Short mmCIF file of C-alpha atoms in Angstrom, two decimals:
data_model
loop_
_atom_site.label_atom_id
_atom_site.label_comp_id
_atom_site.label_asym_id
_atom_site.label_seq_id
_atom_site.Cartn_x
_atom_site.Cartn_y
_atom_site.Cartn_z
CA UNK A 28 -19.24 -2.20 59.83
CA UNK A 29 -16.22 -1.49 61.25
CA UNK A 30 -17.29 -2.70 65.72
CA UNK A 31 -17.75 -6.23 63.47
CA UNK A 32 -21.38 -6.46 64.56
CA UNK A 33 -24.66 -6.55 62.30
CA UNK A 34 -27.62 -4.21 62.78
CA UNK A 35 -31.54 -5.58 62.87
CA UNK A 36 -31.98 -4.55 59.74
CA UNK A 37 -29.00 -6.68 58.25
CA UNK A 38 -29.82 -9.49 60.41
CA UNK A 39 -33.29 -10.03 59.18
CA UNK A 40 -32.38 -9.36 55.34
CA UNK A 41 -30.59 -12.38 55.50
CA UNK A 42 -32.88 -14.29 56.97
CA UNK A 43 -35.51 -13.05 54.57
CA UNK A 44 -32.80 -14.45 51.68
CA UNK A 45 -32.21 -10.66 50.71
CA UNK A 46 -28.82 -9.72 52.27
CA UNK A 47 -26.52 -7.97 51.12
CA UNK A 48 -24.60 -9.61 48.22
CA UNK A 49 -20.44 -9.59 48.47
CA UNK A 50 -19.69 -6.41 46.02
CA UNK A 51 -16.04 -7.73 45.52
CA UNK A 52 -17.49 -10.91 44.19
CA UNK A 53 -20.14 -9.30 42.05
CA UNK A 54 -17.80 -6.93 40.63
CA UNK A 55 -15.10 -9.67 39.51
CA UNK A 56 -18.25 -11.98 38.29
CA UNK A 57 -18.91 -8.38 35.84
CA UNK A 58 -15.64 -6.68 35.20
CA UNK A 59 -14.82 -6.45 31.28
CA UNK A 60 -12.12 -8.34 30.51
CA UNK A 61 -8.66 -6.17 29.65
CA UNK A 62 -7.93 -6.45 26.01
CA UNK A 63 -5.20 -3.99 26.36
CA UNK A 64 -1.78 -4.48 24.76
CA UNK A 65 1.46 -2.99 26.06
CA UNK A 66 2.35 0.19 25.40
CA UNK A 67 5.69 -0.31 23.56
CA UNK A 68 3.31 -1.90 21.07
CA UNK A 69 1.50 0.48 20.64
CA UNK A 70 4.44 3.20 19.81
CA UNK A 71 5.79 1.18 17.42
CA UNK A 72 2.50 0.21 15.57
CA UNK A 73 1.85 3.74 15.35
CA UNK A 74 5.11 4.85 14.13
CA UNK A 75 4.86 1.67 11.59
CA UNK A 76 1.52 2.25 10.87
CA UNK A 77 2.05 6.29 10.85
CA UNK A 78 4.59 5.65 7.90
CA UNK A 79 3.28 3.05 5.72
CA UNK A 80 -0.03 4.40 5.68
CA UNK A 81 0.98 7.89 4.82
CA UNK A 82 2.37 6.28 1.91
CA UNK A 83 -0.63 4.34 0.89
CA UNK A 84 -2.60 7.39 1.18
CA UNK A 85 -0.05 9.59 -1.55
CA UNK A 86 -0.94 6.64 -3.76
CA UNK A 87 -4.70 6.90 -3.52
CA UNK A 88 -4.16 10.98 -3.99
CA UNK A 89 -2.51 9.88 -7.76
CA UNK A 90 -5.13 7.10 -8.22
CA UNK A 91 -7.82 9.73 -7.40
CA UNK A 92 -6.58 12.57 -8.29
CA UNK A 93 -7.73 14.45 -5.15
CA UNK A 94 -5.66 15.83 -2.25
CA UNK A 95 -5.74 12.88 0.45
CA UNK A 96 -5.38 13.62 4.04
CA UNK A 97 -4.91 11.60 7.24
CA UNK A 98 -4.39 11.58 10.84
CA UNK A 99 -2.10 10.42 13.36
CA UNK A 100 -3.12 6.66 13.96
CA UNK A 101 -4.74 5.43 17.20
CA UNK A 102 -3.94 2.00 18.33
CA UNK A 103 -5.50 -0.19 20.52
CA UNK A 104 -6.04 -4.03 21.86
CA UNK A 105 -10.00 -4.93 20.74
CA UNK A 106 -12.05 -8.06 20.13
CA UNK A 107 -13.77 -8.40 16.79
CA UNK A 108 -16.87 -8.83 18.80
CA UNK A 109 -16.49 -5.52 20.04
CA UNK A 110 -15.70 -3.61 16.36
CA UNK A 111 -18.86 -5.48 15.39
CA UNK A 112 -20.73 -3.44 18.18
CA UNK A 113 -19.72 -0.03 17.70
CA UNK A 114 -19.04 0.04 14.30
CA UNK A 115 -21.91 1.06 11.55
CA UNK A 116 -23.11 -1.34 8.74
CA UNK A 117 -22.82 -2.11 5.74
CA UNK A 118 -19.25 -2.12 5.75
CA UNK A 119 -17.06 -2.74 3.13
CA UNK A 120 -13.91 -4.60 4.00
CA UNK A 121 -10.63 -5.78 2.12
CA UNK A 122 -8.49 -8.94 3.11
CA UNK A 123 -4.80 -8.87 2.35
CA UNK A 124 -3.13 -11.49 2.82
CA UNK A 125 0.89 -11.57 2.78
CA UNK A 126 2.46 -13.79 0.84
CA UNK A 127 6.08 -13.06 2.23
CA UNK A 128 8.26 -11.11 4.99
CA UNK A 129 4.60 -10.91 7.37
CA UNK A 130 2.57 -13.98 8.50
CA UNK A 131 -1.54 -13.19 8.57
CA UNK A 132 -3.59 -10.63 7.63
CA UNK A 133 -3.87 -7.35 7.32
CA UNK A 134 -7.60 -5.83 7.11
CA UNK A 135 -9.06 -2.72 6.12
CA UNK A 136 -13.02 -1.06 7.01
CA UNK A 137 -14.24 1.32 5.10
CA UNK A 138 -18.33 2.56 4.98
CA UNK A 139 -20.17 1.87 2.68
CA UNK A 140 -20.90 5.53 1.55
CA UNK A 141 -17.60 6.36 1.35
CA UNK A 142 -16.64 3.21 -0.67
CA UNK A 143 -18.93 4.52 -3.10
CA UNK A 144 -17.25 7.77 -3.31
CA UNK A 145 -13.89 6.27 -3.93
CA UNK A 146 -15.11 3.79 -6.76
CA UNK A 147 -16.82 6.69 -8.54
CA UNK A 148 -13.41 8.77 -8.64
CA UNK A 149 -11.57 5.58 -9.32
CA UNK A 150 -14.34 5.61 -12.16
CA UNK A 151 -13.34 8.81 -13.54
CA UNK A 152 -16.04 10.97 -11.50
CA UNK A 153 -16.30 13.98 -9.73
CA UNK A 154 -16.96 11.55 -6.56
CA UNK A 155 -20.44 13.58 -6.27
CA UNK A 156 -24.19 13.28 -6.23
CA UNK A 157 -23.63 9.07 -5.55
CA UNK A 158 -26.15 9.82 -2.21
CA UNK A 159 -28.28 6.13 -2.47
CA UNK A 160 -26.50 5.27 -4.97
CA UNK A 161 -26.30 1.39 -5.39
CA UNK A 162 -22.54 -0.83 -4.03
CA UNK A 163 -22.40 -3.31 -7.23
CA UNK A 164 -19.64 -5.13 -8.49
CA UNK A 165 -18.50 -2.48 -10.39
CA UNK A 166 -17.94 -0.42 -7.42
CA UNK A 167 -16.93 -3.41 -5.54
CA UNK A 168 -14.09 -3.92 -7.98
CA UNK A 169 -13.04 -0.38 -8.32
CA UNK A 170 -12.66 -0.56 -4.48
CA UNK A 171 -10.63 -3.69 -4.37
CA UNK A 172 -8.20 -2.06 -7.00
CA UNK A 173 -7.86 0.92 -4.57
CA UNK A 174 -7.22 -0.84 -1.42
CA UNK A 175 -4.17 -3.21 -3.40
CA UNK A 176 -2.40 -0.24 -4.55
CA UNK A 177 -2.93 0.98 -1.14
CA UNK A 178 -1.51 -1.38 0.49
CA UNK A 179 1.13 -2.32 -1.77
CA UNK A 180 2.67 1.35 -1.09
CA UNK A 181 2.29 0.63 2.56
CA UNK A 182 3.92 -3.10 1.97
CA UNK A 183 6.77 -1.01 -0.24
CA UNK A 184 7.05 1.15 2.83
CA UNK A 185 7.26 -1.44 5.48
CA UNK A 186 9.81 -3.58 3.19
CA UNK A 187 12.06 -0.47 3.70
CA UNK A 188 11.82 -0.05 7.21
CA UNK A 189 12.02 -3.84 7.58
CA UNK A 190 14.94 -4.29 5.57
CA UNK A 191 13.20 -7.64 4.19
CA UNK A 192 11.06 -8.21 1.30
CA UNK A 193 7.22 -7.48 1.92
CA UNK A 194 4.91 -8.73 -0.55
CA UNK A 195 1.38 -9.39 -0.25
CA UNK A 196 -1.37 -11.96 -1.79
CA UNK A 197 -4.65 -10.04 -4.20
CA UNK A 198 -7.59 -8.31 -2.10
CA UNK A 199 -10.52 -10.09 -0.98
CA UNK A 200 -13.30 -7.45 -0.70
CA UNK A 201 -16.72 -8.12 0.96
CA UNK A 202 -19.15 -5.92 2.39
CA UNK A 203 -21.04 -6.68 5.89
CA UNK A 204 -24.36 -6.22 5.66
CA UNK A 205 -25.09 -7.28 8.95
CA UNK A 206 -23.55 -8.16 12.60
CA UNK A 207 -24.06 -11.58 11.41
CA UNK A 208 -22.08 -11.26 8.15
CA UNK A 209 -19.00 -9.86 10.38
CA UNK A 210 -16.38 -12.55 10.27
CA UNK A 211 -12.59 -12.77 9.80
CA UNK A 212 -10.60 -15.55 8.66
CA UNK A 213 -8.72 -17.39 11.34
CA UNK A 214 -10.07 -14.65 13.73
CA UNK A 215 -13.11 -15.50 16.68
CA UNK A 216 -14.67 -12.73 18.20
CA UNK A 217 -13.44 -12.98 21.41
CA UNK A 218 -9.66 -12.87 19.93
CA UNK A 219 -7.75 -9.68 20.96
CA UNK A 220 -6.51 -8.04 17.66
CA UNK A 221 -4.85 -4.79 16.94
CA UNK A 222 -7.08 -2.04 15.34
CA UNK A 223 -5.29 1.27 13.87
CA UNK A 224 -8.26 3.69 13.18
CA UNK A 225 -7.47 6.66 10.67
CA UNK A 226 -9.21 9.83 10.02
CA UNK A 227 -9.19 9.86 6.18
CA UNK A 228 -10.81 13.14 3.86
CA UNK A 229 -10.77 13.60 0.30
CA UNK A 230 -11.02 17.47 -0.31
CA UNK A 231 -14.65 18.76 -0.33
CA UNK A 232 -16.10 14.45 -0.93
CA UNK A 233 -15.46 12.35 2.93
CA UNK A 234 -14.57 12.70 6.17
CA UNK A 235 -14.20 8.87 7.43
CA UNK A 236 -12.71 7.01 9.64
CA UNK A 237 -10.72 3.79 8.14
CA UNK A 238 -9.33 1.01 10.28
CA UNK A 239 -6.76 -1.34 9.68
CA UNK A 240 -6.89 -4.80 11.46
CA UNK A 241 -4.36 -6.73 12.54
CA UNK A 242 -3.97 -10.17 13.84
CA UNK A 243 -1.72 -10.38 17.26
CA UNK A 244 -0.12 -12.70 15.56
CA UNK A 245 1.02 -10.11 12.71
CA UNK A 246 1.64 -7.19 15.13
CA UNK A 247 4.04 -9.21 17.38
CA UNK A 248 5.91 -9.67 14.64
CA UNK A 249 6.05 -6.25 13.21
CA UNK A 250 7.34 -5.48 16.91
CA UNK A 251 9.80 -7.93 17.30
CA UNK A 252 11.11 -6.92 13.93
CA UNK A 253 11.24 -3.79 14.48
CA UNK A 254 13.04 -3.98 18.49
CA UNK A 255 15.22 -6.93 16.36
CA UNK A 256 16.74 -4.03 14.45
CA UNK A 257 17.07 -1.55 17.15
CA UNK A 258 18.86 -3.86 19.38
CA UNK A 259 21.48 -4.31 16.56
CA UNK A 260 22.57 -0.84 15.76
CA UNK A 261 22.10 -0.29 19.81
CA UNK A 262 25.04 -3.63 20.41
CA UNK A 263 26.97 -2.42 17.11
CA UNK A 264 27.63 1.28 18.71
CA UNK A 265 28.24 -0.48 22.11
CA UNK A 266 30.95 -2.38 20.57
CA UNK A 267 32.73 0.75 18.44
CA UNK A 268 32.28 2.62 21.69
CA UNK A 269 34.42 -0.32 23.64
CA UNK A 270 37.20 -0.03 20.61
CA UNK A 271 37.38 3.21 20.77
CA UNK A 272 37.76 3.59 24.41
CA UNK A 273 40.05 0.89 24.32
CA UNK A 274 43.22 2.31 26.32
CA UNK A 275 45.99 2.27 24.83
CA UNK A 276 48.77 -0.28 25.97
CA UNK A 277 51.53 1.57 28.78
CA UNK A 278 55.23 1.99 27.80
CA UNK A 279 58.28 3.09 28.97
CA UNK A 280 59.14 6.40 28.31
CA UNK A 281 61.66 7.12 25.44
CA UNK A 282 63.61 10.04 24.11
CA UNK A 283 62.53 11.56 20.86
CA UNK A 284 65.07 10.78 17.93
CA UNK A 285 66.10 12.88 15.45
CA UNK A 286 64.13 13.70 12.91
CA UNK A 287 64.75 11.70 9.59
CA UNK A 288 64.39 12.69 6.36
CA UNK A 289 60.84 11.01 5.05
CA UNK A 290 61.27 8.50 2.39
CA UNK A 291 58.63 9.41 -0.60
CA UNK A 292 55.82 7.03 0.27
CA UNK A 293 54.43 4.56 -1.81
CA UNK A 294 51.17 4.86 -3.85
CA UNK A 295 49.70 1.14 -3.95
CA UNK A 296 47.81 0.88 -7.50
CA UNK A 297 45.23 -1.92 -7.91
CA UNK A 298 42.00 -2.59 -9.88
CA UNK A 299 39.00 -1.66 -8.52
CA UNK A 300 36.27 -4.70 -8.51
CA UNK A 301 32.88 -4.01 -9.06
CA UNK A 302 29.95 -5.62 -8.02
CA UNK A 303 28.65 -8.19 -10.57
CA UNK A 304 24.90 -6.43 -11.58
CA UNK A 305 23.99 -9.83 -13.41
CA UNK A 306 23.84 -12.21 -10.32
CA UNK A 307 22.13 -9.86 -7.95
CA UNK A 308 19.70 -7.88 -10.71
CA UNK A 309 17.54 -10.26 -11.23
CA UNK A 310 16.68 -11.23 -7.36
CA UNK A 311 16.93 -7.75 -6.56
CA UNK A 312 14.41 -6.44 -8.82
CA UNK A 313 11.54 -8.93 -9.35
CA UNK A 314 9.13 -8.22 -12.12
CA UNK A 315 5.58 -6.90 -11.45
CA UNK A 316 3.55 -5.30 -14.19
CA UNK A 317 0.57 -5.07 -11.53
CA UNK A 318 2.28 -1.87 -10.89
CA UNK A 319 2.28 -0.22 -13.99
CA UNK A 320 -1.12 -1.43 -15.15
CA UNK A 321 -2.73 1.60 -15.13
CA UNK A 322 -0.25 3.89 -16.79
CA UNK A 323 -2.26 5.41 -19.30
CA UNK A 324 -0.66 5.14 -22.89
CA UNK A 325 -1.55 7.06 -26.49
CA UNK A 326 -2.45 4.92 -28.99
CA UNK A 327 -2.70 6.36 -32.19
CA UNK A 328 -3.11 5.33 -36.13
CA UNK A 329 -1.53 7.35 -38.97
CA UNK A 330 -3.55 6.71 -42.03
CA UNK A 331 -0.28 8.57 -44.36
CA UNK A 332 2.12 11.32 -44.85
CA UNK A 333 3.37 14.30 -46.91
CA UNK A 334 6.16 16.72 -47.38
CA UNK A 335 4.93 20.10 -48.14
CA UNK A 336 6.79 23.18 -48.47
CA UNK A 337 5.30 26.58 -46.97
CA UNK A 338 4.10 28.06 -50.07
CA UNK A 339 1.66 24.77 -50.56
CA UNK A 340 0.17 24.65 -46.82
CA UNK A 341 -0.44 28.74 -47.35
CA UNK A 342 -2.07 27.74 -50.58
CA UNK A 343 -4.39 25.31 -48.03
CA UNK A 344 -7.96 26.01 -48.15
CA UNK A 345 -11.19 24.84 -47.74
CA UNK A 346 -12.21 21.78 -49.97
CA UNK A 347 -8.12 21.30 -51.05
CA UNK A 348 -7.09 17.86 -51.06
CA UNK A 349 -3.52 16.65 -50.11
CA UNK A 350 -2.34 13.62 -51.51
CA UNK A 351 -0.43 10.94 -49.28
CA UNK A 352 2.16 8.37 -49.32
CA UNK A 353 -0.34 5.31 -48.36
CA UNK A 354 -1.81 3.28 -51.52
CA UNK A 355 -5.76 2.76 -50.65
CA UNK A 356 -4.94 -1.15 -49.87
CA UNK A 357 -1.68 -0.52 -48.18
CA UNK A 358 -2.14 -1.33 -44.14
CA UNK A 359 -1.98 1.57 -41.66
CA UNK A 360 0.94 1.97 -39.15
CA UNK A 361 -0.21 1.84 -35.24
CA UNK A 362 1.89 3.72 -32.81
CA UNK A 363 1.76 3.65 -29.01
CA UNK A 364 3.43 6.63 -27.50
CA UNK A 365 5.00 7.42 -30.83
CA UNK A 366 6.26 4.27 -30.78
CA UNK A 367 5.44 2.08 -33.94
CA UNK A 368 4.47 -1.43 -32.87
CA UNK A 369 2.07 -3.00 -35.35
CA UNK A 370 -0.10 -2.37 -38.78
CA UNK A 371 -3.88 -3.02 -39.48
CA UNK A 372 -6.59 -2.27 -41.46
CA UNK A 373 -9.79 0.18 -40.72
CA UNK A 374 -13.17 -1.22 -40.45
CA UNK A 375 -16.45 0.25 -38.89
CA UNK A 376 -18.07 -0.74 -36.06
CA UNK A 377 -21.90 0.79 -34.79
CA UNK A 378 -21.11 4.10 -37.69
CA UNK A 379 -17.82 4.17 -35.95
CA UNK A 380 -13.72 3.97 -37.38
CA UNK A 381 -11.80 1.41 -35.46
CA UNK A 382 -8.58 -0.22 -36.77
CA UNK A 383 -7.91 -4.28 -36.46
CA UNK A 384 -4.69 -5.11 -36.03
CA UNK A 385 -2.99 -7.11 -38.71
CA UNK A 386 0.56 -7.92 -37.76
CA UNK A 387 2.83 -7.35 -34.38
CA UNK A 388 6.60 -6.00 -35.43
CA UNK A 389 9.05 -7.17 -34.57
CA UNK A 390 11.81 -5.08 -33.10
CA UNK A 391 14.03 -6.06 -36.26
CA UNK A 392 11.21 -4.40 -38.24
CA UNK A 393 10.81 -1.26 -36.15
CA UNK A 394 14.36 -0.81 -36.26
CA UNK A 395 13.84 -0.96 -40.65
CA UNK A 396 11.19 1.15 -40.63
CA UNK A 397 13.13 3.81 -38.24
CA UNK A 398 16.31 3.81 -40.61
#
C-alpha cells in the first residue's frame, strides 16, 4: 500500500500463517531460465545453415528423384530436454560426426513417417501407400545413406564458404522410441544447443519439419569462423583505402621542360612459370569413391558378332539363323559402359542366364583387343 500501513484483513492473514507471499520472490523462484543465444548468431547460422542445407536438399532431389523444397531456417538457443517435450515420437535421428575443419556434432530429426517415405524412394518407390508400414533395417539403412549424402553436400558447401577442408565421420542413425530413448552424445538435457528447424516437402509425398542440432560448441565455431573471415577482407580494404589515400609527398614547383623525343621502350621477355600440378594435386584432390558409389553403370555381355551386308539382314526372317564369330567353348567378352573389362563363361542359375567371370584384363589387353 502506498500510506505504508496494513489493513485488518492483511494483519490477521499473517497471523493466521496465510499472508501474502513476496511475488518478486516467487516469480524469480519460477521464471524459465533464458536459453537464448545472441542474435549475431543467429544471422549467421541462418545464412550458414540457409546455404549448406539448400545444397543438401538438391542432392536428395537427384537421390530421389523428386522436386525437394525447403524453407528459410529458424534458429534458436534450446535444451535437449525441451526438444524432447515438444517434439513427436518415434523419431528417427542421424549423428554426424566431423572428422576435420568442425569439432562435434552435427544432428539431424526426422519422423518416423516421413523416414519411411524417403527410404521407399531411396528404394526405388513411388514413396506411396507405406501408411503403417514397418521402420526395419532396411529402411533404417536407406535413411542413413540419405542423410550422408546430405550432409556431405552441406559439408562440400560449408568447406567453400569456410575456405578450409570440411569432412565428416559415417552416420549413426537411431530412432527414439520414447522420451527415455532421447539422448545425445556428449550432450545433457539441460545443455543449451542450437536447433535449425526446416520445413522440408517432397512434391505430392511430405510436408515435415527437419531439424538440425548443433552443439554450442560447434556453432561458436562456425561463428567465429565465419566473423574470422569478415574481419580480414574488412582490415585488408582498410589498409588499400590508407594507400590509396596516401597524399602524395609536397614539392617545389618547377617549370615544364621541353618535350623530348620518347626513346622506343623496352619490351622485357621472360618465361612464364607455372604452377607445379604434381605437388599440390594430390592434397588438393583427395580420393573418395563414397561419392560416386551410386552411379549407376551398364553392364552388358556380348555372346558374338557378324558382318552382314544389307541384302542378307533384308533376307532376315523368322526361324533364319546367323552364324557368329564365337566358337561354342570360346569365353564371352563383358563390357561395362561399352567398355571391355573382363571374359566369362554362362551358367544358369534358378532357370535363369548369368555369366561368371573368368579373367580381369588388363589394360595392356584392352588396348590388344581395341587395335
Amino acid at each position: 500500500m502506498s500510506s505504508g500501513q496494513m489493513s485488518q484483513e492483511e494483519i490477521d492473514a499473517l497471523l493466521n500463517g496465510t499472508g501474502p507471499v513476496d511475488t518478486a520472490v516467487a516469480e524469480e523462484e519460477t521464471a524459465p531460465v533464458d536459453h537464448s543465444i545472441p542474435q549475431e548468431t543467429k544471422d549467421i547460422l541462418g545464412e550458414v545453415g540457409n546455404i549448406s542445407m539448400s545444397q543438401a536438399a538438391t542432392t536428395l532431389s537427384q537421390l530421389l528423384n523428386r522436386t525437394i523444397k525447403i524453407t528459410t531456417p529458424v534458429v534458436s538457443g534450446v535444451t535437449l530436454k525441451q526438444i524432447i517435450d515438444e517434439c513427436e515420437v518415434p523419431k528417427v535421428v542421424t549423428t554426424i560426426g566431423f572428422k576435420e575443419g568442425l569439432v562435434g556434432n552435427n544432428v539431424l530429426m526426422i519422423d518416423v513417417e516421413d523416414a519411411v517415405i524417403i527410404a521407399d524412394l531411396m528404394m526405388g518407390n513411388d514413396g506411396k501407400n507405406v501408411e503403417g508400414k514397418e521402420f526395419t533395417e532396411l529402411e533404417l539403412s536407406a535413411v542413413a545413406e540419405a542423410m550422408n549424402q546430405m550432409m556431405g553436400s552441406a559439408s562440400t558447401a560449408m568447406a567453400t564458404m569456410f575456405s578450409k577442408k570440411i569432412d565428416i565421420l559415417p552416420p549413426s542413425v537411431e530412432v527414439w522410441q520414447s522420451p527415455e530413448e532421447a539422448t545425445l552424445e556428449n550432450i545433457t538435457d539441460e545443455s543449451t544447443i542450437c536447433k535449425i528447424s526446416f520445413q522440408l516437402s517432397v512434391e505430392g509425398l511430405l510436408d515435415s519439419e527437419i531439424m538440425q542440432i548443433l552443439p554450442l560448441e560447434t556453432a561458436n565455431e562456425i561463428v567465429e569462423i565465419m566473423l574470422g573471415d569478415e574481419a580480414e577482407v574488412v582490415q585488408g580494404r582498410e589498409q588499400e583505402e590508407m594507400v590509396n589515400e596516401t597524399p602524395a609527398p609536397a614539392s617545389a614547383p618547377v617549370a615544364p621542360a621541353p618535350e623530348a623525343p620518347k626513346p622506343q621502350e623496352s619490351v622485357n621477355v621472360q618465361k612464364p612459370k607455372f604452377q607445379d600440378l604434381e605437388q599440390t594435386g594430390a592434397k588438393s584432390s583427395p580420393r573418395n569413391l563414397d561419392l560416386i558409389m551410386d552411379v549407376p553403370l551398364d553392364f552388358s555381355v556380348v555372346l558374338g558378332k557378324s558382318k552382314k551386308t544389307i541384302k542378307d539382314i533384308l533376307s532376315l526372317g523368322t526361324g533364319s539363323v546367323v552364324e557368329l564369330d564365337k566358337m561354342t567353348d570360346e569365353p564371352l567378352e563383358i563390357y561395362v559402359n561399352g567398355k571391355l573389362i573382363a571374359e566369362g563363361e554362362v551358367v544358369v542359375i534358378n532357370e535363369s542366364f548369368g555369366i561368371r567371370i573368368t579373367n580381369i584384363l588388363s589394360k595392356e589387353q584392352r588396348i590388344t583387343h581395341l587395335n
